[in-house]
Short mmCIF file of C-alpha atoms and ligand atoms in Angstrom, two decimals:
data_model
loop_
_atom_site.label_atom_id
_atom_site.label_comp_id
_atom_site.label_asym_id
_atom_site.label_seq_id
_atom_site.Cartn_x
_atom_site.Cartn_y
_atom_site.Cartn_z
CA MET F 1 74.35 -153.22 -35.17
CA LYS F 2 77.85 -152.63 -36.50
CA PRO F 3 78.95 -155.50 -38.75
CA SER F 4 81.64 -157.50 -36.96
CA GLN F 5 85.20 -157.10 -38.23
CA SER F 6 87.43 -160.03 -39.06
CA ILE F 7 90.47 -160.27 -36.77
CA GLN F 8 92.50 -161.40 -39.77
CA LYS F 9 91.68 -158.26 -41.72
CA THR F 10 92.09 -155.84 -38.79
CA LEU F 11 95.43 -157.29 -37.74
CA GLY F 12 96.63 -157.57 -41.34
CA ILE F 13 95.91 -153.91 -42.10
CA GLY F 14 97.02 -152.62 -38.67
CA LEU F 15 100.36 -154.40 -38.66
CA THR F 16 101.10 -153.48 -42.28
CA VAL F 17 100.37 -149.79 -41.68
CA GLY F 18 102.45 -149.93 -38.47
CA VAL F 19 105.45 -151.54 -40.16
CA THR F 20 105.24 -149.09 -43.09
CA LEU F 21 105.13 -146.08 -40.76
CA LEU F 22 108.07 -147.37 -38.71
CA TRP F 23 110.03 -148.02 -41.89
CA LEU F 24 109.36 -144.48 -43.17
CA LEU F 25 110.36 -143.04 -39.79
CA ALA F 26 113.61 -145.01 -39.80
CA LEU F 27 114.20 -143.95 -43.41
CA SER F 28 113.80 -140.23 -42.66
CA GLY F 29 116.19 -140.60 -39.71
CA ALA F 30 118.75 -142.35 -41.88
CA VAL F 31 118.41 -139.74 -44.65
CA TYR F 32 118.80 -136.89 -42.13
CA VAL F 33 121.98 -138.31 -40.61
CA ALA F 34 123.44 -139.28 -43.98
CA GLN F 35 122.75 -135.82 -45.38
CA ASN F 36 124.64 -134.14 -42.51
CA LYS F 37 127.60 -136.48 -42.84
CA LEU F 38 127.67 -136.14 -46.59
CA ASN F 39 127.63 -132.33 -46.37
CA GLN F 40 130.56 -132.40 -43.96
CA LEU F 41 132.53 -134.66 -46.29
CA PHE F 42 131.78 -132.65 -49.42
CA ASP F 43 132.59 -129.38 -47.58
CA SER F 44 135.95 -130.62 -46.39
CA ALA F 45 136.76 -131.85 -49.89
CA LEU F 46 135.77 -128.43 -51.24
CA ALA F 47 138.00 -126.56 -48.76
CA GLU F 48 140.82 -128.98 -49.46
CA THR F 49 140.54 -128.31 -53.20
CA ALA F 50 140.58 -124.53 -52.69
CA GLN F 51 143.70 -124.77 -50.55
CA ARG F 52 145.41 -126.98 -53.12
CA ILE F 53 144.63 -124.70 -56.08
CA MET F 54 145.60 -121.48 -54.30
CA PRO F 55 149.47 -121.94 -54.29
CA LEU F 56 149.39 -123.00 -57.96
CA ALA F 57 147.29 -119.96 -58.86
CA VAL F 58 149.62 -117.63 -56.93
CA VAL F 59 152.65 -118.96 -58.77
CA GLU F 60 150.89 -118.67 -62.11
CA ILE F 61 149.75 -115.06 -61.54
CA ILE F 62 153.09 -113.83 -60.17
CA ASN F 63 154.99 -115.40 -63.04
CA ARG F 64 152.91 -113.58 -65.64
CA GLU F 65 154.79 -111.18 -67.77
CA GLY F 66 151.94 -109.23 -69.33
CA PRO F 67 149.48 -106.90 -67.65
CA GLN F 68 147.39 -108.26 -64.87
CA GLN F 69 144.42 -109.38 -66.81
CA ALA F 70 142.00 -112.18 -66.61
CA GLN F 71 143.13 -115.45 -67.91
CA GLN F 72 141.41 -118.73 -68.42
CA VAL F 73 143.08 -121.94 -67.53
CA MET F 74 143.19 -124.10 -70.60
CA SER F 75 141.71 -127.48 -70.14
CA PHE F 76 143.58 -130.56 -71.25
CA GLU F 77 140.64 -131.75 -73.19
CA ALA F 78 136.97 -130.79 -73.18
CA HIS F 79 135.38 -132.20 -70.03
CA ASP F 80 132.48 -131.46 -67.78
CA GLU F 81 133.79 -129.89 -64.63
CA HIS F 82 132.03 -130.38 -61.32
CA LEU F 83 134.23 -127.94 -59.47
CA VAL F 84 134.86 -124.46 -60.88
CA TYR F 85 136.93 -121.66 -59.35
CA LEU F 86 137.70 -117.98 -59.64
CA VAL F 87 140.78 -116.12 -58.45
CA ARG F 88 140.25 -112.38 -57.86
CA ASP F 89 142.35 -109.51 -56.45
CA GLU F 90 141.17 -107.54 -53.43
CA ALA F 91 139.18 -105.17 -55.69
CA GLY F 92 137.26 -108.10 -57.16
CA ASN F 93 138.96 -108.16 -60.59
CA ILE F 94 139.18 -111.63 -62.03
CA LEU F 95 142.79 -112.82 -62.44
CA LEU F 96 142.24 -116.47 -63.17
CA GLN F 97 139.28 -118.72 -63.73
CA SER F 98 138.75 -122.39 -64.49
CA HIS F 99 137.89 -123.07 -68.09
CA ASN F 100 134.07 -123.11 -67.88
CA ALA F 101 133.55 -121.01 -64.76
CA ASP F 102 130.73 -118.51 -65.14
CA PRO F 103 131.65 -115.40 -63.04
CA ALA F 104 127.93 -114.54 -62.66
CA LEU F 105 127.29 -117.52 -60.42
CA PHE F 106 129.96 -116.61 -57.82
CA ASN F 107 129.50 -114.38 -54.75
CA LYS F 108 129.93 -110.66 -55.46
CA THR F 109 131.66 -110.01 -52.14
CA LEU F 110 134.85 -111.82 -51.22
CA LEU F 111 134.02 -114.23 -48.37
CA ASN F 112 136.53 -116.28 -46.43
CA GLU F 113 134.13 -119.06 -45.45
CA PHE F 114 131.55 -121.53 -46.72
CA SER F 115 128.42 -120.13 -48.31
CA SER F 116 125.60 -121.39 -50.49
CA SER F 117 123.44 -120.12 -53.32
CA LYS F 118 120.36 -121.88 -54.70
CA THR F 119 122.46 -124.03 -57.00
CA HIS F 120 126.02 -124.04 -55.60
CA ARG F 121 128.12 -124.45 -52.49
CA PHE F 122 131.12 -122.08 -52.24
CA TYR F 123 134.32 -121.94 -50.29
CA GLY F 124 136.39 -118.78 -50.30
CA ALA F 125 139.91 -118.18 -48.98
CA SER F 126 142.48 -115.36 -49.20
CA ALA F 127 146.24 -115.49 -49.52
CA VAL F 128 149.27 -113.19 -50.00
CA GLN F 129 148.10 -110.66 -47.35
CA ASN F 130 144.60 -110.71 -48.65
CA THR F 131 145.63 -109.49 -52.11
CA LEU F 132 144.44 -112.68 -53.79
CA HIS F 133 141.13 -114.43 -53.19
CA ILE F 134 140.04 -117.83 -54.43
CA GLU F 135 136.50 -119.07 -54.48
CA VAL F 136 135.65 -122.66 -55.46
CA ALA F 137 132.06 -123.56 -56.39
CA GLU F 138 130.53 -126.97 -56.44
CA PRO F 139 127.03 -127.65 -57.81
CA LEU F 140 124.54 -128.77 -55.10
CA ARG F 141 122.94 -131.12 -57.62
CA GLN F 142 125.49 -133.82 -56.79
CA ARG F 143 124.71 -133.82 -53.08
CA ARG F 144 120.99 -133.82 -53.75
CA GLU F 145 121.31 -136.72 -56.17
CA ALA F 146 123.29 -138.76 -53.67
CA ILE F 147 120.65 -138.29 -50.96
CA THR F 148 117.72 -138.93 -53.32
CA GLU F 149 119.38 -142.08 -54.58
CA MET F 150 119.87 -143.30 -51.06
CA ALA F 151 116.25 -142.55 -50.06
CA VAL F 152 114.92 -144.34 -53.15
CA THR F 153 117.12 -147.37 -52.44
CA LEU F 154 115.74 -147.53 -48.92
CA LEU F 155 112.18 -147.02 -50.14
CA TRP F 156 112.25 -149.94 -52.56
CA PRO F 157 112.02 -152.74 -49.97
CA LEU F 158 108.64 -151.27 -48.93
CA VAL F 159 107.14 -152.44 -52.23
CA LEU F 160 107.93 -155.99 -51.14
CA LEU F 161 107.43 -155.44 -47.46
CA ILE F 162 103.83 -154.20 -47.63
CA PRO F 163 102.26 -157.22 -49.41
CA LEU F 164 104.55 -159.64 -47.55
CA CYS F 165 103.59 -158.20 -44.18
CA PHE F 166 99.89 -158.22 -45.04
CA MET F 167 99.88 -161.76 -46.38
CA GLY F 168 102.14 -163.00 -43.60
CA THR F 169 99.85 -161.59 -40.92
CA TRP F 170 96.82 -162.95 -42.74
CA ALA F 171 98.26 -166.44 -42.95
CA PHE F 172 99.64 -166.41 -39.43
CA VAL F 173 96.38 -165.22 -37.88
CA ARG F 174 94.49 -167.83 -39.87
CA TYR F 175 96.90 -170.47 -38.63
CA SER F 176 96.51 -169.29 -35.03
CA LEU F 177 92.73 -169.27 -35.33
CA ARG F 178 92.42 -172.74 -36.89
CA HIS F 179 91.09 -174.26 -33.66
CA VAL F 180 88.54 -171.46 -33.36
CA LEU F 181 87.35 -172.20 -36.91
CA ALA F 182 87.13 -175.90 -36.08
CA TYR F 183 85.11 -174.98 -33.01
CA LEU F 184 82.79 -172.89 -35.17
CA THR F 185 82.21 -175.78 -37.59
CA ALA F 186 81.56 -178.10 -34.66
CA ILE F 187 78.80 -175.77 -33.42
CA GLU F 188 77.31 -175.21 -36.86
CA SER F 189 77.23 -178.85 -37.90
CA ARG F 190 75.45 -180.24 -34.87
CA GLY F 191 71.77 -181.15 -34.97
CA SER F 192 69.10 -179.16 -33.16
CA GLY F 193 68.68 -181.79 -30.45
CA ASP F 194 72.37 -182.24 -29.72
CA LEU F 195 73.18 -180.53 -26.43
CA THR F 196 76.32 -182.49 -25.57
CA PRO F 197 79.41 -180.41 -24.66
CA ILE F 198 81.48 -179.14 -27.57
CA LYS F 199 85.15 -180.19 -27.66
CA VAL F 200 87.41 -177.26 -26.73
CA GLU F 201 90.85 -178.74 -27.46
CA GLY F 202 93.59 -176.42 -28.65
CA LEU F 203 91.56 -173.22 -28.40
CA PRO F 204 93.48 -170.00 -27.61
CA ALA F 205 93.22 -168.96 -23.95
CA GLU F 206 90.97 -166.00 -24.77
CA ILE F 207 88.39 -168.18 -26.53
CA HIS F 208 88.80 -171.11 -24.16
CA THR F 209 86.91 -169.39 -21.35
CA ILE F 210 84.07 -168.49 -23.72
CA ALA F 211 83.89 -172.07 -24.98
CA GLU F 212 83.80 -173.41 -21.44
CA SER F 213 80.99 -171.01 -20.57
CA VAL F 214 79.07 -172.20 -23.64
CA ASN F 215 79.51 -175.78 -22.48
CA HIS F 216 78.27 -174.89 -19.01
CA LEU F 217 75.26 -173.22 -20.59
CA LEU F 218 74.58 -176.26 -22.78
CA ASP F 219 74.85 -178.46 -19.72
CA ARG F 220 72.33 -176.37 -17.78
CA LEU F 221 70.02 -176.29 -20.77
CA ARG F 222 70.23 -180.05 -21.21
CA ARG F 223 69.48 -180.66 -17.55
CA ALA F 224 66.52 -178.28 -17.64
CA ILE F 225 65.08 -179.97 -20.74
CA GLU F 226 65.73 -183.43 -19.37
CA SER F 227 64.04 -182.65 -16.09
CA GLU F 228 61.03 -181.25 -17.94
CA ARG F 229 60.80 -184.36 -20.11
CA SER F 230 61.29 -186.79 -17.29
CA PHE F 231 58.61 -184.92 -15.36
CA THR F 232 56.16 -185.39 -18.25
CA ALA F 233 57.10 -189.03 -18.70
CA ASN F 234 56.99 -189.78 -14.96
CA SER F 235 53.66 -188.07 -14.41
CA ALA F 236 52.15 -189.89 -17.37
CA HIS F 237 53.58 -193.12 -16.02
CA GLU F 238 52.28 -192.45 -12.51
CA LEU F 239 48.83 -191.73 -13.92
CA ARG F 240 48.59 -195.19 -15.53
CA THR F 241 47.80 -197.15 -12.38
CA PRO F 242 45.09 -194.86 -10.94
CA ILE F 243 43.46 -194.56 -14.38
CA ALA F 244 43.48 -198.32 -14.87
CA THR F 245 42.06 -198.81 -11.38
CA ALA F 246 39.29 -196.25 -11.99
CA LEU F 247 38.47 -197.91 -15.34
CA ALA F 248 38.24 -201.34 -13.72
CA GLN F 249 36.05 -199.97 -10.91
CA ILE F 250 33.60 -198.26 -13.25
CA GLN F 251 33.35 -201.37 -15.45
CA ARG F 252 32.63 -203.49 -12.39
CA LEU F 253 30.02 -201.00 -11.16
CA GLN F 254 28.28 -201.02 -14.55
CA LYS F 255 27.68 -204.75 -14.31
CA GLY F 256 25.47 -204.30 -11.26
CA VAL F 257 23.36 -201.53 -12.81
CA SER F 258 20.50 -202.10 -15.24
CA ALA F 259 19.96 -199.86 -18.30
CA GLY F 260 18.80 -196.38 -17.42
CA PRO F 261 20.06 -192.85 -16.81
CA ILE F 262 22.60 -194.00 -14.18
CA LYS F 263 24.03 -196.60 -16.57
CA ASP F 264 24.27 -193.89 -19.31
CA ARG F 265 26.21 -191.63 -16.97
CA MET F 266 28.50 -194.50 -16.08
CA VAL F 267 29.22 -195.11 -19.77
CA LYS F 268 30.10 -191.41 -20.15
CA ILE F 269 32.46 -191.63 -17.18
CA GLU F 270 34.07 -194.71 -18.73
CA THR F 271 34.63 -192.82 -22.02
CA THR F 272 36.19 -189.90 -20.17
CA ILE F 273 38.53 -192.20 -18.28
CA ARG F 274 39.55 -193.87 -21.57
CA ASP F 275 40.31 -190.44 -23.07
CA LEU F 276 42.41 -189.66 -20.02
CA SER F 277 44.25 -192.94 -20.50
CA ASN F 278 44.89 -192.08 -24.17
CA LEU F 279 46.14 -188.64 -23.23
CA SER F 280 48.61 -189.99 -20.69
CA GLU F 281 49.78 -192.56 -23.26
CA LYS F 282 50.31 -189.87 -25.93
CA LEU F 283 52.10 -187.60 -23.45
CA MET F 284 54.46 -190.42 -22.64
CA GLN F 285 55.10 -191.03 -26.32
CA LEU F 286 55.72 -187.31 -26.89
CA ALA F 287 58.16 -187.17 -23.98
CA LYS F 288 60.05 -190.10 -25.48
CA ALA F 289 59.99 -188.62 -28.97
CA GLU F 290 61.30 -185.25 -27.84
CA GLY F 291 63.89 -186.71 -25.49
CA GLY F 292 67.22 -188.12 -26.55
CA GLY F 293 67.66 -191.85 -27.00
CA LEU F 294 66.08 -192.11 -30.45
CA PHE F 295 69.03 -194.21 -31.57
CA SER F 296 70.02 -197.66 -30.40
CA ALA F 297 73.53 -199.04 -30.26
CA GLU F 298 73.01 -201.73 -32.91
CA GLN F 299 71.31 -201.60 -36.29
CA HIS F 300 68.14 -203.47 -37.19
CA ASP F 301 66.09 -204.17 -40.29
CA LEU F 302 63.22 -201.70 -40.50
CA MET F 303 61.28 -203.85 -43.02
CA ASN F 304 61.19 -206.76 -40.65
CA LEU F 305 60.25 -204.46 -37.79
CA LEU F 306 57.46 -202.92 -39.87
CA ARG F 307 56.03 -206.36 -40.68
CA MET F 308 55.87 -207.20 -36.98
CA ILE F 309 54.28 -203.89 -36.02
CA VAL F 310 51.61 -204.14 -38.73
CA ASP F 311 50.85 -207.79 -37.79
CA ASP F 312 50.53 -206.79 -34.18
CA PHE F 313 48.30 -203.83 -35.06
CA GLN F 314 46.12 -206.00 -37.30
CA ARG F 315 45.71 -208.59 -34.53
CA SER F 316 44.51 -205.96 -32.04
CA ARG F 317 42.07 -204.45 -34.57
CA PRO F 318 41.08 -207.28 -36.94
CA GLU F 319 38.10 -205.33 -38.35
CA LYS F 320 40.41 -202.76 -40.05
CA LYS F 321 41.91 -203.45 -43.44
CA VAL F 322 45.64 -202.68 -43.74
CA THR F 323 47.67 -203.78 -46.77
CA LEU F 324 51.42 -203.94 -46.33
CA THR F 325 53.73 -203.83 -49.35
CA LEU F 326 57.42 -204.62 -48.96
CA PRO F 327 60.12 -205.22 -51.60
CA GLN F 328 60.51 -208.89 -52.62
CA SER F 329 63.82 -209.23 -50.88
CA GLY F 330 66.38 -207.18 -49.06
CA ALA F 331 66.57 -205.31 -45.82
CA PHE F 332 66.93 -201.72 -44.71
CA MET F 333 69.28 -201.39 -41.77
CA SER F 334 68.93 -198.39 -39.48
CA SER F 335 69.98 -197.50 -35.96
CA ILE F 336 66.72 -195.77 -35.03
CA ASP F 337 65.36 -196.97 -31.69
CA GLN F 338 62.84 -199.81 -32.21
CA ASP F 339 60.29 -198.41 -29.76
CA ALA F 340 60.44 -194.99 -31.42
CA PHE F 341 59.92 -196.59 -34.85
CA ALA F 342 56.93 -198.55 -33.51
CA ILE F 343 55.39 -195.41 -31.99
CA LEU F 344 55.84 -193.60 -35.32
CA VAL F 345 54.22 -196.39 -37.39
CA ARG F 346 51.33 -196.87 -34.95
CA ASN F 347 50.50 -193.17 -34.92
CA LEU F 348 50.49 -193.02 -38.71
CA LEU F 349 48.34 -196.17 -39.00
CA ASP F 350 46.04 -194.90 -36.29
CA ASN F 351 45.54 -191.61 -38.16
CA ALA F 352 44.99 -193.32 -41.51
CA LEU F 353 42.31 -195.60 -40.04
CA LYS F 354 40.71 -192.90 -37.90
CA HIS F 355 40.65 -190.06 -40.41
CA GLY F 356 40.50 -192.13 -43.62
CA ALA F 357 37.25 -192.98 -45.42
CA LYS F 358 35.22 -195.62 -43.55
CA GLY F 359 35.70 -199.20 -44.70
CA ARG F 360 38.47 -198.37 -47.15
CA PRO F 361 41.82 -200.13 -46.81
CA VAL F 362 44.97 -198.34 -45.70
CA GLU F 363 48.09 -198.93 -47.77
CA ILE F 364 51.41 -199.02 -46.03
CA SER F 365 54.68 -199.70 -47.81
CA PHE F 366 58.41 -199.47 -47.32
CA SER F 367 60.75 -199.04 -50.27
CA SER F 368 64.27 -200.38 -50.56
CA GLU F 369 65.48 -196.75 -50.46
CA GLY F 370 64.11 -196.47 -46.93
CA VAL F 371 60.90 -194.51 -47.57
CA LEU F 372 57.88 -195.40 -45.44
CA LYS F 373 54.58 -194.53 -47.11
CA VAL F 374 51.12 -194.58 -45.56
CA VAL F 375 48.19 -193.81 -47.89
CA ASN F 376 44.47 -193.66 -47.12
CA ASP F 377 41.31 -192.45 -48.83
CA SER F 378 40.03 -189.14 -47.56
CA SER F 379 38.79 -185.83 -48.81
CA VAL F 380 41.55 -183.40 -49.81
CA ILE F 381 43.01 -181.32 -46.97
CA PRO F 382 43.69 -177.67 -47.95
CA ALA F 383 47.37 -176.83 -48.23
CA ASP F 384 47.39 -174.17 -45.49
CA THR F 385 45.79 -176.59 -43.00
CA LEU F 386 48.19 -179.31 -44.09
CA ALA F 387 51.15 -177.11 -43.21
CA GLN F 388 50.02 -176.77 -39.59
CA LEU F 389 48.97 -180.33 -38.78
CA ARG F 390 52.36 -181.23 -37.27
CA GLN F 391 51.95 -178.74 -34.46
CA ARG F 392 50.79 -179.95 -31.08
CA PHE F 393 47.02 -179.95 -30.47
CA VAL F 394 46.27 -178.91 -34.07
CA ARG F 395 43.51 -180.97 -35.71
CA SER F 396 41.47 -180.49 -38.83
CA ASN F 397 38.96 -183.30 -38.70
CA THR F 398 36.92 -182.63 -35.56
CA ALA F 399 34.27 -185.30 -36.25
CA VAL F 400 36.46 -188.05 -34.77
CA GLN F 401 37.93 -188.26 -31.30
CA GLY F 402 41.53 -187.23 -30.96
CA LEU F 403 43.99 -185.03 -29.16
CA GLY F 404 45.98 -183.50 -32.03
CA LEU F 405 49.24 -185.04 -30.74
CA GLY F 406 49.75 -187.92 -33.20
CA LEU F 407 51.52 -185.98 -35.96
CA ALA F 408 53.45 -183.91 -33.40
CA ILE F 409 54.85 -187.16 -31.95
CA VAL F 410 55.73 -188.44 -35.45
CA ASP F 411 57.35 -185.12 -36.34
CA ALA F 412 59.46 -185.13 -33.16
CA ILE F 413 60.70 -188.68 -33.85
CA VAL F 414 61.41 -187.87 -37.50
CA SER F 415 63.50 -184.77 -36.74
CA GLY F 416 65.22 -186.37 -33.74
CA ALA F 417 66.23 -189.37 -35.86
CA GLY F 418 67.48 -187.23 -38.74
CA ALA F 419 64.74 -188.39 -41.14
CA THR F 420 62.33 -186.24 -43.18
CA MET F 421 58.56 -186.28 -43.42
CA ALA F 422 56.18 -185.04 -46.13
CA ILE F 423 52.39 -184.97 -45.91
CA ASN F 424 50.64 -184.80 -49.29
CA SER F 425 46.99 -184.32 -50.06
CA PRO F 426 45.81 -185.42 -52.57
CA ALA F 427 48.06 -188.48 -52.52
CA THR F 428 50.56 -188.85 -55.41
CA GLY F 429 48.79 -190.08 -58.57
CA ARG F 430 45.31 -189.67 -57.08
CA MET F 431 42.51 -187.13 -57.04
CA ASP F 432 42.05 -187.30 -53.26
CA GLY F 433 43.41 -189.09 -50.21
CA VAL F 434 46.23 -188.34 -47.81
CA GLU F 435 49.76 -189.67 -48.05
CA VAL F 436 52.47 -189.47 -45.43
CA LEU F 437 56.05 -190.13 -46.54
CA VAL F 438 58.90 -190.64 -44.08
CA ALA F 439 62.36 -191.00 -45.57
CA PHE F 440 64.92 -192.65 -43.23
N1 ADP L 1 45.93 -190.08 -42.62
C1 ADP L 1 45.17 -188.97 -42.50
N2 ADP L 1 44.11 -188.75 -43.30
C2 ADP L 1 43.38 -187.63 -43.17
N3 ADP L 1 43.61 -186.68 -42.27
C3 ADP L 1 44.64 -186.84 -41.43
C4 ADP L 1 45.49 -187.96 -41.51
N4 ADP L 1 46.44 -187.86 -40.57
C5 ADP L 1 46.20 -186.70 -39.92
N5 ADP L 1 45.13 -186.08 -40.44
C6 ADP L 1 44.60 -184.79 -39.99
O1 ADP L 1 45.59 -184.18 -39.17
C7 ADP L 1 45.08 -183.82 -37.90
C8 ADP L 1 46.14 -183.97 -36.86
O2 ADP L 1 46.50 -185.31 -36.68
P1 ADP L 1 47.01 -185.79 -35.28
O3 ADP L 1 48.10 -184.86 -34.88
O4 ADP L 1 47.34 -187.24 -35.35
O5 ADP L 1 45.79 -185.53 -34.30
P2 ADP L 1 44.49 -186.43 -34.08
O6 ADP L 1 44.67 -187.68 -34.84
O7 ADP L 1 44.47 -186.63 -32.63
O8 ADP L 1 43.36 -185.59 -34.58
C9 ADP L 1 43.89 -184.75 -37.72
O9 ADP L 1 42.93 -184.13 -36.90
C10 ADP L 1 43.39 -184.96 -39.13
O10 ADP L 1 42.47 -183.97 -39.47
MG1 MG L 2 46.26 -188.97 -34.55
#
């Protein structure tokens, strides 16, 4: 896949190149027009000069007493002449020349018009019935310098314009896209279970439709997941009554039957129905854990809640030994749903008692930093097995009854409530045992 381009960069470069090209185009136009105008002006000045010098030269030559020979006009003081001229008779003999005129650079033929050589521009004119001819030469260097100077002056602003245009576009695009960036952060920062619509305020029209489509998609997804969950929860709930009825019936039937193969079969049926009851209970818990609603509106003290849950658990199974350790004083307030917290604790206790070494106590504690710890004796679980235990229907200890859903339920509650869970084996500071840590 082609890596996606940033709009900021593309627009920044595109607009800068565009502006530069337009500027250069305008510059060449301006230089072209200015050059034409300048040439016209210089030419007319050149012709004017020739026509002014001519009468003076005529007077000077006619007034000469000596033979008609070349004569240089004396300069007033040494100076660098831009314009030089040559006065010749019709045969091409030089009669008069300006003080540093080099005859080699003039036209050989006598022209009565403008002409140019590589280095000079000339204007020639005749007078006194074509017996005298004047040619004025002006170096082209001056015209070229004027045009170059003008082009350079116009080119300079580009040095400023290019970075300004690029940075301006960059900043402006960033400013225009600020709502899009906010939208991006809103998507990135939300938790995995959060399928509520994303706010689309202030988005540019082009992105707005995309954002609305995303919200529609989220809505459909949420409804699909909710209907799946409510189906699981409802079916598990609906199963309760018939299972309870069947259990009651089989228990009543057993009373009227004396020990024997029929009674044994009845006991087996009773066990199966109990398993079914457990499964429906776990499915209901899983549906709750994976659904929303893991937070309650008000906060409550988890330590207090834990004490009640453990007491309750101990009362229903007095033969099991559970030791609860809580800090001397203090409370840990959290907005996690109370039922969800109870389900989490019961599943962890249930596991510790079921999979832990027989007759050994289970230690459960809650620190003032909000870490719930459940530790039990057990043989060490290999690390690769440990990593998979949170998945649904994954079990490692097959000797005891179970469904492999307990840790999956705990994991769903933990991630839905924004907590973290670690399962260690051996337990910290021990050679064996299993330790489950949940940090709220
Ligand atoms: N406290 C524990 N001590 C030892 N093993 C445990 C403990 N908790 C979980 N396990 C192991 O993790 C597996 C998965 O646990 P769980 O998902 O609750 O399923 P189940 O309890 O139904 O087997 C268990 O089969 C057991 O092997
Ligand atoms: Mg379990």
